[in-house]
Coordinates of C-alpha atoms in Angstrom, one line a residue:
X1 CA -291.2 68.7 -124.1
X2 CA -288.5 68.1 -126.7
X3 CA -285.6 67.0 -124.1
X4 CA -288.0 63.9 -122.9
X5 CA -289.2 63.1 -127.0
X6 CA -285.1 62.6 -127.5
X7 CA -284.7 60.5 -124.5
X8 CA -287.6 58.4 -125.7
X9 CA -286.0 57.6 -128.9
X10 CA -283.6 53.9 -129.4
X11 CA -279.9 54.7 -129.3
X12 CA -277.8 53.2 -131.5
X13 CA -274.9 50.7 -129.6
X14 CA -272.2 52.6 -128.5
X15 CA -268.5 50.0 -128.4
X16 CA -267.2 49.5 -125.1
X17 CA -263.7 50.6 -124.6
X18 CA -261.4 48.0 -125.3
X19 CA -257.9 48.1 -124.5
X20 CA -255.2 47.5 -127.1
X21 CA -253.9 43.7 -127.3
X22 CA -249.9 44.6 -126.8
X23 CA -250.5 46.1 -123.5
X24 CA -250.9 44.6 -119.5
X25 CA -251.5 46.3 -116.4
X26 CA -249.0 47.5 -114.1
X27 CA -248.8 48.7 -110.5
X28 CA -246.5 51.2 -109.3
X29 CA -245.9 51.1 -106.2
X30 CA -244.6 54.6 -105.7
X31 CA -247.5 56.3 -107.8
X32 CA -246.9 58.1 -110.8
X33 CA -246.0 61.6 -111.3
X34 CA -247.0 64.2 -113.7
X35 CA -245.4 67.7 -114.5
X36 CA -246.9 68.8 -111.4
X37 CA -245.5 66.5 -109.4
X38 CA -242.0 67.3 -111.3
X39 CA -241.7 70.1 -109.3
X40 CA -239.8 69.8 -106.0
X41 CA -242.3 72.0 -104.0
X42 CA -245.3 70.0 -105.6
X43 CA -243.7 66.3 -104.1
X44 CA -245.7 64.0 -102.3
X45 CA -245.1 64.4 -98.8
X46 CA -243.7 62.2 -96.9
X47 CA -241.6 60.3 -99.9
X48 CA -241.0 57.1 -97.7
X49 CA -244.8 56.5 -97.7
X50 CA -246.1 54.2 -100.6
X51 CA -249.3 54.7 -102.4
X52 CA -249.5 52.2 -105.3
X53 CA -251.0 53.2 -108.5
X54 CA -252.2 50.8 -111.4
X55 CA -251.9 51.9 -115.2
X56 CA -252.0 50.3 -118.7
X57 CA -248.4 49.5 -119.2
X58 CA -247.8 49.1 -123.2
X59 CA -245.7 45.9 -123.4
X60 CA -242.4 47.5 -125.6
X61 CA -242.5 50.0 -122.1
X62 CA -239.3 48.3 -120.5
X63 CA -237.6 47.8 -124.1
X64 CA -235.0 50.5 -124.1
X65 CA -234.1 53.2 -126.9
X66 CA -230.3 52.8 -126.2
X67 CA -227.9 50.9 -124.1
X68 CA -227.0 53.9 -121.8
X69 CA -230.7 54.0 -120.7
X70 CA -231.9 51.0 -118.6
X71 CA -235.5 50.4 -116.9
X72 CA -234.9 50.1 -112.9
X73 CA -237.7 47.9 -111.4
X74 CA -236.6 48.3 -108.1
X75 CA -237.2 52.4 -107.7
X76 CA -239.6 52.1 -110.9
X77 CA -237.4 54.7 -112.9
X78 CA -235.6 54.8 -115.7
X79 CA -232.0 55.1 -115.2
X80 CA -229.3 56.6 -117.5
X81 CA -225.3 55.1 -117.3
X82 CA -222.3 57.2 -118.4
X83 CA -218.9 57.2 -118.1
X84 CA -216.5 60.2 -117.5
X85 CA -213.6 60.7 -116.1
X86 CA -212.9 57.1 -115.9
X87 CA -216.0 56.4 -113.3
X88 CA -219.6 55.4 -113.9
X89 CA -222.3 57.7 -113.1
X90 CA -225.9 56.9 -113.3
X91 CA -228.8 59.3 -112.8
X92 CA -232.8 57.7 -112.1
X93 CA -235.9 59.0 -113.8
X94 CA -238.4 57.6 -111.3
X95 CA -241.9 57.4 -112.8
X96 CA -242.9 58.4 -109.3
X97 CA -242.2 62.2 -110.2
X98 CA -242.3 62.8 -114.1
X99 CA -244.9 59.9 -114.7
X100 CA -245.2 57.1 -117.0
X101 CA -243.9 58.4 -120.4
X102 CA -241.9 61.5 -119.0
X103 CA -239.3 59.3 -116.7
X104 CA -238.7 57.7 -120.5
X105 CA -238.5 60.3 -122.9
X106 CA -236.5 62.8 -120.0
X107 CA -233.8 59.7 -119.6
X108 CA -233.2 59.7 -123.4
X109 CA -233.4 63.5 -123.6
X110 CA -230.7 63.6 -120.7
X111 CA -229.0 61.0 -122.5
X112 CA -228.7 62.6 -126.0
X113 CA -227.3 66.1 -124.0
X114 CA -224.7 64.3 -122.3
X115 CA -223.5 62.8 -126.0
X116 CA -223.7 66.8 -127.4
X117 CA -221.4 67.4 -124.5
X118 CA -219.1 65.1 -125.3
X119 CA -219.4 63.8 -121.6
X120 CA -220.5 59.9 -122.8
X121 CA -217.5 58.1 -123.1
X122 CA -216.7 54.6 -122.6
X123 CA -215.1 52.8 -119.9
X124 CA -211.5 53.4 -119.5
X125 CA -209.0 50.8 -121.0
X126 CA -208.4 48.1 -118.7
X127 CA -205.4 47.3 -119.8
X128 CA -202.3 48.9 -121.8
X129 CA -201.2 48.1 -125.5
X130 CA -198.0 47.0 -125.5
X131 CA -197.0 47.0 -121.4
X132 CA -197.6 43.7 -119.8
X133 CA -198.3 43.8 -116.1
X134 CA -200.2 47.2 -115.9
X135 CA -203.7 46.5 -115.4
X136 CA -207.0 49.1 -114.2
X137 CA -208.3 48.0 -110.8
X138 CA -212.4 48.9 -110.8
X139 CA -212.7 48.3 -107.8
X140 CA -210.0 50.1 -106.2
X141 CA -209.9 53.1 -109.4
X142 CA -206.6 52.5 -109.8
X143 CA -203.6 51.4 -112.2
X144 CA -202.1 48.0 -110.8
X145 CA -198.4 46.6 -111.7
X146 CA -198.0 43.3 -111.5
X147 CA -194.4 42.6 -111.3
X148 CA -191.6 40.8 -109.7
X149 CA -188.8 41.1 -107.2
X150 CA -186.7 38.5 -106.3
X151 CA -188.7 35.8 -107.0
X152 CA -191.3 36.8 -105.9
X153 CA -194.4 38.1 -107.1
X154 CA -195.4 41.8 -106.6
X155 CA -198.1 44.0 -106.9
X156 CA -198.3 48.0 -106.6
X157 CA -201.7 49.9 -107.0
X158 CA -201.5 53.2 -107.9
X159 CA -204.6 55.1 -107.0
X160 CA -206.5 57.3 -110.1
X161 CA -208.1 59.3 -106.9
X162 CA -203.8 60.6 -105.8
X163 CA -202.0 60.5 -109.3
X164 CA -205.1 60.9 -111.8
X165 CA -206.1 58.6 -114.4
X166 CA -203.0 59.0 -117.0
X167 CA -200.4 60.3 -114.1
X168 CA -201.9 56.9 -112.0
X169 CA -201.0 54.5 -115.3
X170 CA -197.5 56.3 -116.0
X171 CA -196.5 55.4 -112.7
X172 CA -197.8 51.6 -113.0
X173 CA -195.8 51.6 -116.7
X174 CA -192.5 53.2 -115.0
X175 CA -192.8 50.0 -112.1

């Protein structure tokens, strides 16, 4: 029979996989996705439950294309930073649901529409040119004027969330 005389016959030595040297070995402890699992009907049910996956992580993974896009280790996802409308926003790309190098390349994609919108600013100004004593409060989102009244010294927040970001600072400058 032919398929036994082939069988018979020496093979020549196949390589072994090996791995590339720049890369290490990751687990995820919330699994990785795929375009499948992109979809919200197609989720792994119940989310709260982990089921660890291990992959071969290149090492220039974590490195990121731009500084609006930062790696999250905590959720494993990718996470992209914007400002607008004088607060920070941030939306994750967990690997979990568009996998290893979709979470990536969807951040920067989301990243790059939000600068064609013209929604990526920067922080607002934390101070004004020119006015001493008017200061932006983070914390509070608010325009703060430091002044004084007999004597002593005085303070008067006026809150971006009531006057708006501009009305809000032309209140602090009028104090």
């Amino acid at each position: 029979c032919r398929y036994f005389s082939e069988l018979d016959k020496p093979r020549e030595q196949v390589p072994l996989y090996e791995p590339p040297e720049d890369t290490h070995q990751r687990v995820f402890k919330w699994g990785v996705g795929n375009k499948f699992r992109a979809r919200f009907r197609n989720a792994k049910m119940p989310v709260m439950n982990a089921s660890p996956k291990e992959l071969t992580v290149p090492n220039g993974y974590y490195d990121s294309p731009c500084d609006d896009v930062v790696w999250e280790n905590l959720n494993e996802a990718w996470e992209v930073f914007w400002w607008e409308c004088g607060k920070l926003n941030a939306k994750p790309f967990p690997v979990r649901k568009y996998g290893l190098n979709g979470a990536k390349h969807a951040a920067v994609e989301f990243q790059q529409e939000l600068k064609a919108a013209g929604r990526s600013g920067g922080p607002p100004p934390t101070t004004v040119p020119g006015v001493d004593g008017v200061v932006w409060d983070g914390r509070l989102q608010g325009w703060v004027a430091l002044y004084w009244e007999q004597g002593r010294p005085r303070s008067y927040t006026f809150l971006a969330a009531k006057w708006g970001f501009e009305g809000a600072k032309l209140q602090a400058m009028q104090k």
